[in-house]
Amino acid sequence: MKILYVDDEPDNLLGFKASLRLDYNIITAVNTPQAKSCLDNHPDIKVIFCDQRMPGKTGVEFFEEIRISHPLPVRILLTAYTDVEAIIDAINRGNIFRYVQKPWAEVDIISAIDEASKFYTANSMLSIKNVELQKAYNELDKFAYSVSHDIRGPLSGILGAINLAREIDGVEEMREMLFLMEKSLKKLDTYILSMHDYYSLQRGELKITEIDFNVVIDDLKDIYTVFSKTNHIAFNISVEQDEVFRSDDTAVRLILNNLLSNAFKYQDKKRKGKAVDVIVKVQNNLATIYVKDTGIGILGSHIGEIFNLFYRANFQEVGSGFGLYNVKSALLKLNGQIEVTSVLHQGTTFRVTIPSI
Amino acid sequence: MNKEFSFIVIDDSELDCFVIQKVIEHTDNSLGIKTYQNAQQALDAIRNNSENANQLAIILLDLQMPDMKGFEFVEEFEKFPPEIKNNYSIVILSIISSERDHIDVRRKFASDKVNSVIEKPLTTEKLFSVLSRLRSA
């Protein structure tokens, strides 16, 4: 544990270091500018002891200054018994954790460090929790919007269609409407399934089994063959696996399915020689997967955002904004990585690596 | 009275565009209707269109669209010169989850071009009340 001690008297610094160096990593500074640079160089300092009476800045002034720039380290003032004003000041302005009387006894310092360390840990855990909560809140906000647009939207459309159906006599007109209603319902269904994926990835536990990529890719081939034929998109597959690979089957399938679905969906319709390539190679306990398409590509300025929840770079096709977010969540659970390279109007390549467990 | 209005429907959902178009046709099939699933295309069409100079067009605008939200559309629309703006009246179509929502949506549109806010889905009754309000105005 790193502790910073600031005092203008070198003898005090030496004494402090001598008695505590075996148990703690003591960093010392003879003035406040030096102390500040110590804080900048060692962001993991947990406790700061600072003498009140120093030429230049007092301990209180120093604490008041750093509580904004370096809020994490726990601040402890060293002061003589007579400095009651300084102590009150330190509490109010410097927001100190506690003070230790000078001349100090080693036991007091050690107990102060113990308490400060507990306080530091509790505080950092709190700020981690706060960050997580903030993230959860932000997602909840997005969900609220999404529920109204992506769930109530199709429902109200279908209600409108049912209302209208009472006034429609023509069979052709009715058929056209039923076709659009079906499309709308399928979109809603896909949305709800992706939401379920989202939920199980956030809350679910992993189930590790042996995975044969030949089987996984064969299943996916069954799903996409019809689409690839009717839309004239070549579907090229290559799987090389000579060793055992262990991971969560559901998560691996979710990743591949989402990437493939995007690769087929975001094709450039006018282009000749449309293709989707999937290459899987398992070697040295690592699966490397490429999913390549000859699609519309992703704008450079959008690439950083495509993995965000509900983010959609393109509105030409039906999408929920869950797909790549779910891919990234799944990879996080599997300790995997994803990289994307894309050229506008040329195509996009995703490279995924997943370690065997 | 019949050819006093034409309609511009802006909604990202194909089904909603279809239903709105049919509801208008069933109410009065002499009224011109153009549908857009993309708000930007609708804006471009309004910018380039000068033919219906003497006819009021009612813009039926969906609020929740992914590429350009209804609010952004109204903002862009407000930038047009008065000789264009005066030919249009905007009616907001929105999914409304509560009475509060309704008030919030209404309040957000300070523009006097926004004639009314109605809850989706559009029905012949709702369309009828919109039309009579516009006629009496």
XYZ file of N, CA and C in Angstrom, chain B residues 56-126:
213
model
N -53.577 23.585 -49.349
C -52.972 23.281 -48.054
C -52.660 21.774 -47.985
N -51.414 21.477 -47.606
C -51.065 20.071 -47.426
C -50.938 19.792 -45.934
N -51.522 18.674 -45.522
C -51.427 18.284 -44.111
C -50.321 17.251 -43.980
N -49.361 17.572 -43.125
C -48.262 16.628 -42.890
C -48.611 15.782 -41.677
N -48.812 14.487 -41.901
C -49.037 13.571 -40.782
C -47.683 13.005 -40.398
N -47.206 13.407 -39.244
C -45.810 13.146 -38.879
C -45.707 12.210 -37.686
N -44.983 11.110 -37.876
C -44.705 10.178 -36.779
C -43.594 10.790 -35.922
N -43.757 10.706 -34.612
C -42.732 11.294 -33.730
C -41.522 10.399 -33.577
N -41.754 9.098 -33.380
C -40.646 8.193 -33.081
C -40.146 7.496 -34.322
N -39.202 8.178 -34.984
C -38.580 7.538 -36.145
C -37.098 7.434 -35.857
N -36.451 6.367 -36.360
C -35.061 6.168 -35.994
C -34.076 7.161 -36.630
N -34.265 7.520 -37.872
C -33.220 8.353 -38.487
C -33.391 9.824 -38.147
N -34.591 10.357 -38.340
C -34.826 11.740 -37.960
C -36.083 11.764 -37.115
N -35.966 12.229 -35.894
C -37.122 12.247 -35.008
C -38.086 13.338 -35.467
N -39.343 13.190 -35.102
C -40.345 14.183 -35.452
C -39.942 15.601 -35.046
N -39.358 15.705 -33.859
C -38.941 17.023 -33.375
C -37.944 17.663 -34.333
N -36.988 16.856 -34.772
C -35.955 17.379 -35.685
C -36.588 17.790 -37.008
N -37.571 17.023 -37.436
C -38.249 17.365 -38.678
C -38.893 18.744 -38.562
N -39.602 18.978 -37.450
C -40.283 20.267 -37.267
C -39.258 21.400 -37.224
N -38.139 21.146 -36.545
C -37.060 22.152 -36.489
C -36.584 22.532 -37.891
N -36.344 21.495 -38.705
C -35.883 21.738 -40.073
C -36.959 22.459 -40.878
N -38.189 22.032 -40.678
C -39.319 22.612 -41.410
C -39.450 24.106 -41.107
N -39.213 24.461 -39.841
C -39.320 25.859 -39.414
C -38.345 26.768 -40.164
N -37.293 26.183 -40.719
C -36.287 26.995 -41.423
C -36.742 27.408 -42.827
N -37.831 26.812 -43.307
C -38.309 27.179 -44.643
C -38.879 28.594 -44.636
N -38.831 29.280 -45.779
C -39.429 30.624 -45.853
C -40.955 30.543 -45.725
N -41.608 31.625 -45.286
C -43.054 31.613 -45.034
C -43.873 31.180 -46.246
N -43.429 31.536 -47.452
C -44.249 31.165 -48.619
C -44.325 29.642 -48.796
N -43.349 28.930 -48.281
C -43.455 27.464 -48.280
C -44.251 27.000 -47.054
N -43.845 27.492 -45.888
C -44.470 27.036 -44.634
C -45.983 27.212 -44.635
N -46.445 28.334 -45.222
C -47.876 28.636 -45.173
C -48.742 27.637 -45.924
N -48.091 26.814 -46.747
C -48.872 25.821 -47.488
C -49.068 24.519 -46.722
N -48.512 24.476 -45.493
C -48.555 23.205 -44.766
C -49.100 23.379 -43.357
N -49.666 22.308 -42.872
C -50.049 22.239 -41.477
C -49.604 20.873 -40.964
N -49.020 20.848 -39.782
C -48.462 19.579 -39.289
C -49.377 18.959 -38.229
N -49.646 17.677 -38.396
C -50.374 16.923 -37.374
C -49.445 15.814 -36.882
N -49.189 15.811 -35.580
C -48.273 14.826 -35.012
C -49.032 13.535 -34.696
N -48.475 12.425 -35.151
C -49.013 11.115 -34.773
C -48.001 10.500 -33.824
N -48.464 10.076 -32.656
C -47.478 9.561 -31.713
C -48.039 8.452 -30.860
N -47.127 7.574 -30.436
C -47.467 6.591 -29.420
C -47.484 7.369 -28.119
N -48.594 7.378 -27.438
C -48.660 8.143 -26.202
C -48.924 7.172 -25.063
N -48.008 7.171 -24.071
C -48.116 6.170 -23.015
C -48.914 6.673 -21.828
N -49.098 7.974 -21.718
C -49.878 8.492 -20.597
C -50.378 9.886 -20.941
N -51.278 10.380 -20.122
C -51.817 11.725 -20.331
C -50.692 12.751 -20.227
N -49.758 12.477 -19.323
C -48.601 13.362 -19.140
C -47.810 13.478 -20.424
N -47.592 12.335 -21.044
C -46.902 12.285 -22.326
C -47.523 13.242 -23.328
N -48.839 13.184 -23.369
C -49.593 13.989 -24.313
C -49.300 15.476 -24.108
N -49.342 15.882 -22.835
C -49.087 17.284 -22.501
C -47.638 17.644 -22.837
N -46.708 16.732 -22.486
C -45.288 16.975 -22.780
C -45.062 17.177 -24.270
N -45.646 16.295 -25.064
C -45.455 16.371 -26.506
C -46.017 17.687 -27.030
N -47.222 18.015 -26.564
C -47.872 19.251 -27.017
C -47.005 20.461 -26.663
N -46.449 20.437 -25.462
C -45.679 21.577 -24.970
C -44.374 21.743 -25.756
N -43.800 20.621 -26.178
C -42.513 20.679 -26.871
C -42.628 21.369 -28.218
N -43.837 21.350 -28.790
C -43.980 21.990 -30.094
C -44.508 23.399 -29.945
N -43.556 24.330 -29.864
C -43.949 25.728 -29.745
C -44.448 26.215 -31.101
N -44.042 25.521 -32.167
C -44.377 25.950 -33.520
C -45.886 26.038 -33.732
N -46.345 27.140 -34.306
C -47.784 27.247 -34.576
C -48.165 26.465 -35.833
N -47.145 25.900 -36.503
C -47.448 25.051 -37.659
C -47.974 23.690 -37.207
N -47.711 23.355 -35.937
C -48.204 22.077 -35.444
C -49.647 22.249 -35.001
N -50.529 21.661 -35.772
C -51.946 21.888 -35.557
C -52.495 21.056 -34.408
N -52.131 19.782 -34.383
C -52.612 18.942 -33.287
C -51.733 17.715 -33.099
N -51.926 17.073 -31.958
C -51.199 15.843 -31.655
C -52.245 14.757 -31.478
N -52.142 13.694 -32.248
C -53.106 12.617 -32.034
C -52.397 11.300 -31.767
N -53.086 10.485 -30.993
C -52.497 9.224 -30.582
C -52.648 8.196 -31.699
N -51.576 7.457 -31.916
C -51.630 6.373 -32.889
C -52.483 5.235 -32.341
N -53.111 4.411 -33.110
C -53.177 4.459 -34.572
C -54.226 5.446 -35.073
N -54.024 5.895 -36.306
C -54.997 6.792 -36.919
C -56.240 5.990 -37.313
N -57.410 6.533 -36.980
C -58.667 5.893 -37.400
C -59.463 6.921 -38.190
N -60.526 6.468 -38.845
C -61.333 7.416 -39.627
C -61.931 8.494 -38.716
N -62.337 8.101 -37.481
C -62.906 9.091 -36.557
C -61.896 10.187 -36.238
N -60.669 9.754 -35.929
C -59.633 10.738 -35.573
C -59.336 11.640 -36.770
